[in-house]
CSV table of C-alpha atoms in Angstrom, one decimal:
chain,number,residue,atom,x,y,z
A,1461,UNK,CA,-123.9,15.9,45.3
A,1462,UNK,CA,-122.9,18.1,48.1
A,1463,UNK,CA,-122.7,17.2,51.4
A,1464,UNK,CA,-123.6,20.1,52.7
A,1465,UNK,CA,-125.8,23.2,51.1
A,1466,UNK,CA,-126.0,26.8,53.1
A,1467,UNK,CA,-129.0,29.0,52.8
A,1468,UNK,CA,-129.4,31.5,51.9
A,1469,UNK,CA,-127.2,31.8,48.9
A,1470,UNK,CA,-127.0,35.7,49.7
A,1471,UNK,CA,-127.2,38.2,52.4
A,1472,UNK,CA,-127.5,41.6,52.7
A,1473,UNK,CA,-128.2,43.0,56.2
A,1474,UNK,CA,-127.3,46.8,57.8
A,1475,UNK,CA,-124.6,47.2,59.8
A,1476,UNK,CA,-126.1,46.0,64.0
A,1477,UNK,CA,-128.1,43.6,62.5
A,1478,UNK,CA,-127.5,39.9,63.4
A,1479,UNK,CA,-127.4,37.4,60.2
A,1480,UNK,CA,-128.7,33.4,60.1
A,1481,UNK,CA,-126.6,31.1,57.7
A,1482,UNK,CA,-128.0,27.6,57.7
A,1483,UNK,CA,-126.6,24.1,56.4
A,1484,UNK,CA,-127.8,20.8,55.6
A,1485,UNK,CA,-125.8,18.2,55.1
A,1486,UNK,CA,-127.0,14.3,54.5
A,1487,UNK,CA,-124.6,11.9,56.4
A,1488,UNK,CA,-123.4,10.9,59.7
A,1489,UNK,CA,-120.6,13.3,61.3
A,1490,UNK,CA,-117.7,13.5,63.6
A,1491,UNK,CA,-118.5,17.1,63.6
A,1492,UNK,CA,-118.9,20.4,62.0
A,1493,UNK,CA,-117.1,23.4,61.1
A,1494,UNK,CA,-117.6,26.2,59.6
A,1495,UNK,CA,-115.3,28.9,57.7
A,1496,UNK,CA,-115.2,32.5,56.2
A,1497,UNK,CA,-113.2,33.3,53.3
A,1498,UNK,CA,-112.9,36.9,52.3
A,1499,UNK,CA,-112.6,37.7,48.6
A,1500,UNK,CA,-110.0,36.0,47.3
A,1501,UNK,CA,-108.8,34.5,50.2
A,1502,UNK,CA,-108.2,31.6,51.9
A,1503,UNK,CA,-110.3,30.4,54.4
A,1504,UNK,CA,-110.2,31.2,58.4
A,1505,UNK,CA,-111.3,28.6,60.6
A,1506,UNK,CA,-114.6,30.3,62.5
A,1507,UNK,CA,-115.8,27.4,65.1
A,1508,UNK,CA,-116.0,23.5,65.0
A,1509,UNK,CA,-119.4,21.8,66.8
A,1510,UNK,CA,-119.1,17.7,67.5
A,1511,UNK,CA,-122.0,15.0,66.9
A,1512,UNK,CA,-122.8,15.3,70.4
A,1513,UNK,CA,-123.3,18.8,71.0
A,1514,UNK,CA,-126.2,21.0,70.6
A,1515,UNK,CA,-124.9,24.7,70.5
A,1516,UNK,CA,-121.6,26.6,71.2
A,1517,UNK,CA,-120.5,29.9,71.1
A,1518,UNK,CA,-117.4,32.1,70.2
A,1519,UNK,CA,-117.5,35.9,70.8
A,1520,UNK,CA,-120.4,36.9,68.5
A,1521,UNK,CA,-121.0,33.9,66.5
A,1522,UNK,CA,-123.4,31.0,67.7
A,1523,UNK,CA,-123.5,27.5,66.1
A,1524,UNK,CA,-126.5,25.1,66.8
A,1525,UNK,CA,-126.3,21.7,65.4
A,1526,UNK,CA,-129.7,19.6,65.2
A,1527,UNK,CA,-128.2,15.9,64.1
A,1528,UNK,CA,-132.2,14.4,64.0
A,1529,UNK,CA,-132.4,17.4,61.3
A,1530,UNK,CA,-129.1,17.3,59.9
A,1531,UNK,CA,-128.7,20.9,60.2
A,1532,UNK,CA,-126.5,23.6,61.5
A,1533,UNK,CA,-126.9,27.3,62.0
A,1534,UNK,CA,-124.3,30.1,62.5
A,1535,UNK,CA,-125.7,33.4,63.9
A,1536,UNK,CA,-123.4,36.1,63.7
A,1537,UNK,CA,-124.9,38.8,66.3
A,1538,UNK,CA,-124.3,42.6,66.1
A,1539,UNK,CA,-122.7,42.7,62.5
A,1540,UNK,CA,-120.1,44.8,60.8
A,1541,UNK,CA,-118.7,45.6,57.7
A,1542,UNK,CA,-115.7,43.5,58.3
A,1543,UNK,CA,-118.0,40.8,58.5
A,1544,UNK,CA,-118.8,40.8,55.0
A,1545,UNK,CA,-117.2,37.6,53.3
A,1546,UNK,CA,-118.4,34.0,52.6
A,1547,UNK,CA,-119.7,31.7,55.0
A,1548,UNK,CA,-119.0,27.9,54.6
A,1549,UNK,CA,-120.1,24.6,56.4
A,1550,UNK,CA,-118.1,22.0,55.8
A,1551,UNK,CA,-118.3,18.3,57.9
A,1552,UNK,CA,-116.2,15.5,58.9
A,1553,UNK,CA,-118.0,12.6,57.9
A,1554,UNK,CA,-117.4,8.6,59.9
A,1555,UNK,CA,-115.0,7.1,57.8
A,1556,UNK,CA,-112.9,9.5,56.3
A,1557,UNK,CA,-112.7,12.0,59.4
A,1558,UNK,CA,-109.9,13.9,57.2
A,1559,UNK,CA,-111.7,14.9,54.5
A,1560,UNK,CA,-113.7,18.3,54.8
A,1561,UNK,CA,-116.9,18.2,52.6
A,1562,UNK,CA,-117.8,21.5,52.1
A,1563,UNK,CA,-121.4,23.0,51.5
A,1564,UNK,CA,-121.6,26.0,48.5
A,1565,UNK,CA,-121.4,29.3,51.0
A,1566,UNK,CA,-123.7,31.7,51.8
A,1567,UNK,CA,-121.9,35.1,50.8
A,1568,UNK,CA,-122.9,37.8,53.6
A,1569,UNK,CA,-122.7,41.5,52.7
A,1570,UNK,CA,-122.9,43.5,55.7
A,1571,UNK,CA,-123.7,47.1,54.7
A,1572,UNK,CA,-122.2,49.8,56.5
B,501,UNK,CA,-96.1,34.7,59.8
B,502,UNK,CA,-96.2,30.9,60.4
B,503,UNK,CA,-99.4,30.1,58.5
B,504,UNK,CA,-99.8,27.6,55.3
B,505,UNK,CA,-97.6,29.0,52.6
B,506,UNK,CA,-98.7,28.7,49.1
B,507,UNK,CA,-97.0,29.6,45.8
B,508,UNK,CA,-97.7,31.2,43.4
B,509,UNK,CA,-100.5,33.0,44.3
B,510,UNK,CA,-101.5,33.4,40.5
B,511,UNK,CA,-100.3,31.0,38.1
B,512,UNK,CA,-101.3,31.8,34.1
B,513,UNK,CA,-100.6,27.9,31.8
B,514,UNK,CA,-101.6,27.8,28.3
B,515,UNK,CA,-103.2,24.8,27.3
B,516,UNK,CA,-100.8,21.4,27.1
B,517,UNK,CA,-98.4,23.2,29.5
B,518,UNK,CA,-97.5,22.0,33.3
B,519,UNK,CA,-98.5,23.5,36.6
B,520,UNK,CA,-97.2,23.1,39.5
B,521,UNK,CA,-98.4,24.5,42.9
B,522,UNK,CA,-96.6,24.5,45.6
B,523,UNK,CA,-97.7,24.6,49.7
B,524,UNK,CA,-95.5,24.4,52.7
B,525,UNK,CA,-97.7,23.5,56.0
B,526,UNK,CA,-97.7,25.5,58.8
B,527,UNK,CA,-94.6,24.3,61.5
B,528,UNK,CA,-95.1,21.3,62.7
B,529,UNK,CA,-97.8,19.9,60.6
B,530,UNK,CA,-97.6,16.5,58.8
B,531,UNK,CA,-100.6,16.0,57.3
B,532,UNK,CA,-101.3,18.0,54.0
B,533,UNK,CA,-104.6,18.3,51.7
B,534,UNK,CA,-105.3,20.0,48.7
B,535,UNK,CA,-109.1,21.2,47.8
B,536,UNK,CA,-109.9,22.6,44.2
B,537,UNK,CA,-112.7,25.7,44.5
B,538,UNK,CA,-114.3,26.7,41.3
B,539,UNK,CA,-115.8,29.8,41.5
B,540,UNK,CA,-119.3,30.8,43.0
B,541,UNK,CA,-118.7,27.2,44.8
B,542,UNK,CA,-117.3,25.7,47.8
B,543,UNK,CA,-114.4,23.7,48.5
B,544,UNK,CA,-113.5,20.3,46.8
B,545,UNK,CA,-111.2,17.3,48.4
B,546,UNK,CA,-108.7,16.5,46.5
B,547,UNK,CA,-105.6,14.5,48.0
B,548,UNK,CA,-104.9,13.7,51.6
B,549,UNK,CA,-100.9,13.5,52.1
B,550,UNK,CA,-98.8,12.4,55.0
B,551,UNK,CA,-94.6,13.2,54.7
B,552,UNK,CA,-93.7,10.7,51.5
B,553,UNK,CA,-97.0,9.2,51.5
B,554,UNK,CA,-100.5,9.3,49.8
B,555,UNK,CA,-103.4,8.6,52.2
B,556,UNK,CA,-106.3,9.6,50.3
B,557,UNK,CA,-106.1,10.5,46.3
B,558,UNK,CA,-110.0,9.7,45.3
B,559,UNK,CA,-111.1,13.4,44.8
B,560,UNK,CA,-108.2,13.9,42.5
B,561,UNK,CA,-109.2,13.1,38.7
B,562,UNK,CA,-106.6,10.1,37.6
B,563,UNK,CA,-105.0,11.7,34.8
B,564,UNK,CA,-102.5,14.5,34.3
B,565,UNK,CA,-102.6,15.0,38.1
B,566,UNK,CA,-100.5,14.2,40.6
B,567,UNK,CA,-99.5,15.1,44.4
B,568,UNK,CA,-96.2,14.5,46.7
B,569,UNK,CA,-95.6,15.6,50.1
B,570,UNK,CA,-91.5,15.0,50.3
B,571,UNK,CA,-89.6,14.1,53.4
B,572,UNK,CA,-87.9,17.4,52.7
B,573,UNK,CA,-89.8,20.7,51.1
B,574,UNK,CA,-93.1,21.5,50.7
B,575,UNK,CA,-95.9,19.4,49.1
B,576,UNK,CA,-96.9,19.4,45.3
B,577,UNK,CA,-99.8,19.4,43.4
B,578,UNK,CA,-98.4,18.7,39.6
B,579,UNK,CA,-101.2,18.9,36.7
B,580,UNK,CA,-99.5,17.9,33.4
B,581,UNK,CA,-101.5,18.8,30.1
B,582,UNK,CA,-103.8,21.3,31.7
B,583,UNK,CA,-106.9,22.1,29.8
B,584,UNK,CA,-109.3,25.4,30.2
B,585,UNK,CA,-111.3,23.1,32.9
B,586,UNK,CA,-108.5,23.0,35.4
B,587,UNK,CA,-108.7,26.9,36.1
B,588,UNK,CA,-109.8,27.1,39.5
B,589,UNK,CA,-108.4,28.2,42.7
B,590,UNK,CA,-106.6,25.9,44.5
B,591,UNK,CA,-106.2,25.3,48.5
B,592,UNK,CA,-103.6,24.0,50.4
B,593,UNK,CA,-104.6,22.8,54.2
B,594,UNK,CA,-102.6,21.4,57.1
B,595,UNK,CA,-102.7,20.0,60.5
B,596,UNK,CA,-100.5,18.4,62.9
B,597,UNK,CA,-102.1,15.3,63.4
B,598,UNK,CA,-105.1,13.2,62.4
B,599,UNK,CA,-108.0,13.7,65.1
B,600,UNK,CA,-111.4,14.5,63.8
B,601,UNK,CA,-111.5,17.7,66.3
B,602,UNK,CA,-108.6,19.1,64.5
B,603,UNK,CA,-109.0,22.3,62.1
B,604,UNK,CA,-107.5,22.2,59.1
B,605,UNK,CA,-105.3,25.5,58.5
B,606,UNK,CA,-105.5,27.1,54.7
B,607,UNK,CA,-103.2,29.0,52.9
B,608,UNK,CA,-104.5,31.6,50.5
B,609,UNK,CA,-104.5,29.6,47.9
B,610,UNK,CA,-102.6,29.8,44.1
B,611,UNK,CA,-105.0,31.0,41.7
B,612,UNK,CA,-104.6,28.9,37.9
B,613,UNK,CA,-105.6,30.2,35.0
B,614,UNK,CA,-105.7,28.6,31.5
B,615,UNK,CA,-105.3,30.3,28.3
């Protein structure tokens, strides 16, 4: 089963608006990253959170990470249409801190 | 552009032929891993490489496929046989070393199709 699972599976928001991806994930970390891949794409490296912090921030994108709640959020504030791609979690887990386990994606469509 | 280089982009087998995909890591990377992505879903570990060594081969089904990171050229992901369940997009990443706090750089991906 997957490590990780985003939510929602789909967004549409208007152009200014801010969108709220969320993952869940069901073992201990090292940390947390998350990605955007653009249609047919690979995938760009967005922002990676460790175990022992709580939020962080890069340019428009926010990242909390609640480890008691094994959850992560990415806000993406004042959207545009080049924002429009899909959004994956993926975590570093203890023992095998090489191996990305990814979440399904939440695929954001950010009308103009 | 010194990013992860992977080629072809779009590869079209019949059934019971060979693929072979290749990725060349970004400069100065040594550590290699491929990821299978089928589509509507996220990314799957496959094989963890270092130069002319395996690391990490559990994600990678234990027949017809096979993976080599050479001390010279780029890394390959060999699937022998390839059925209509192997079309998937496949990832290449690197990094320069093994830390947790290290991103993992992807190329674009080569894109197999089955016939």
């Amino acid at each position: 089963s997957q490590q990780g699972e985003e939510d929602p599976q789909a967004l549409s928001i208007q152009e200014g608006e801010n969108a709220t991806m969320n993952c869940s994930y069901k073992t201990s970390i090292n940390n947390l990253q998350w990605y955007r891949q653009n249609s047919g794409r690979g995938l760009v490296h967005l922002i990676l959170i460790r175990s022992n912090e709580r939020e962080k921030h890069s340019g428009r994108l926010r990242v909390t990470l609640d480890t008691s709640k094994k959850s992560s959020s990415l806000l993406i504030t004042a959207s545009r249409a080049a924002d429009t791609a899909s959004y994956f979690c993926a975590t570093s887990v203890m023992d095998s801190s090489y191996k990305l386990i990814f979440g399904s994606g939440t695929r954001l469509l950010v009308r103009p | 552009n010194a990013g992860v280089m992977q080629n072809p982009r779009h590869l079209v087998r019949r059934r019971g032929q060979e693929a072979r995909l290749r990725c060349s890591p970004m400069k100065g990377h040594s550590h290699v891993y491929w990821y299978r992505q089928l589509p509507e879903e996220g990314l799957k570990f496959m094989v963890y490489l270092q130069k002319e060594n395996i690391i990490d081969e559990s994600g990678m089904p234990k027949e017809r496929f096979s993976a080599e990171f050479p001390k010279e050229g780029p890394s390959i992901l060999r699937i022998q046989q390839v059925v209509r369940g192997d079309s998937a997009a496949y990832f290449c990443a690197s990094s320069p070393e093994l830390r947790s706090l290290q991103p993992q750089h992807f190329g674009d991906g080569t894109r197999l199709s089955i016939l």
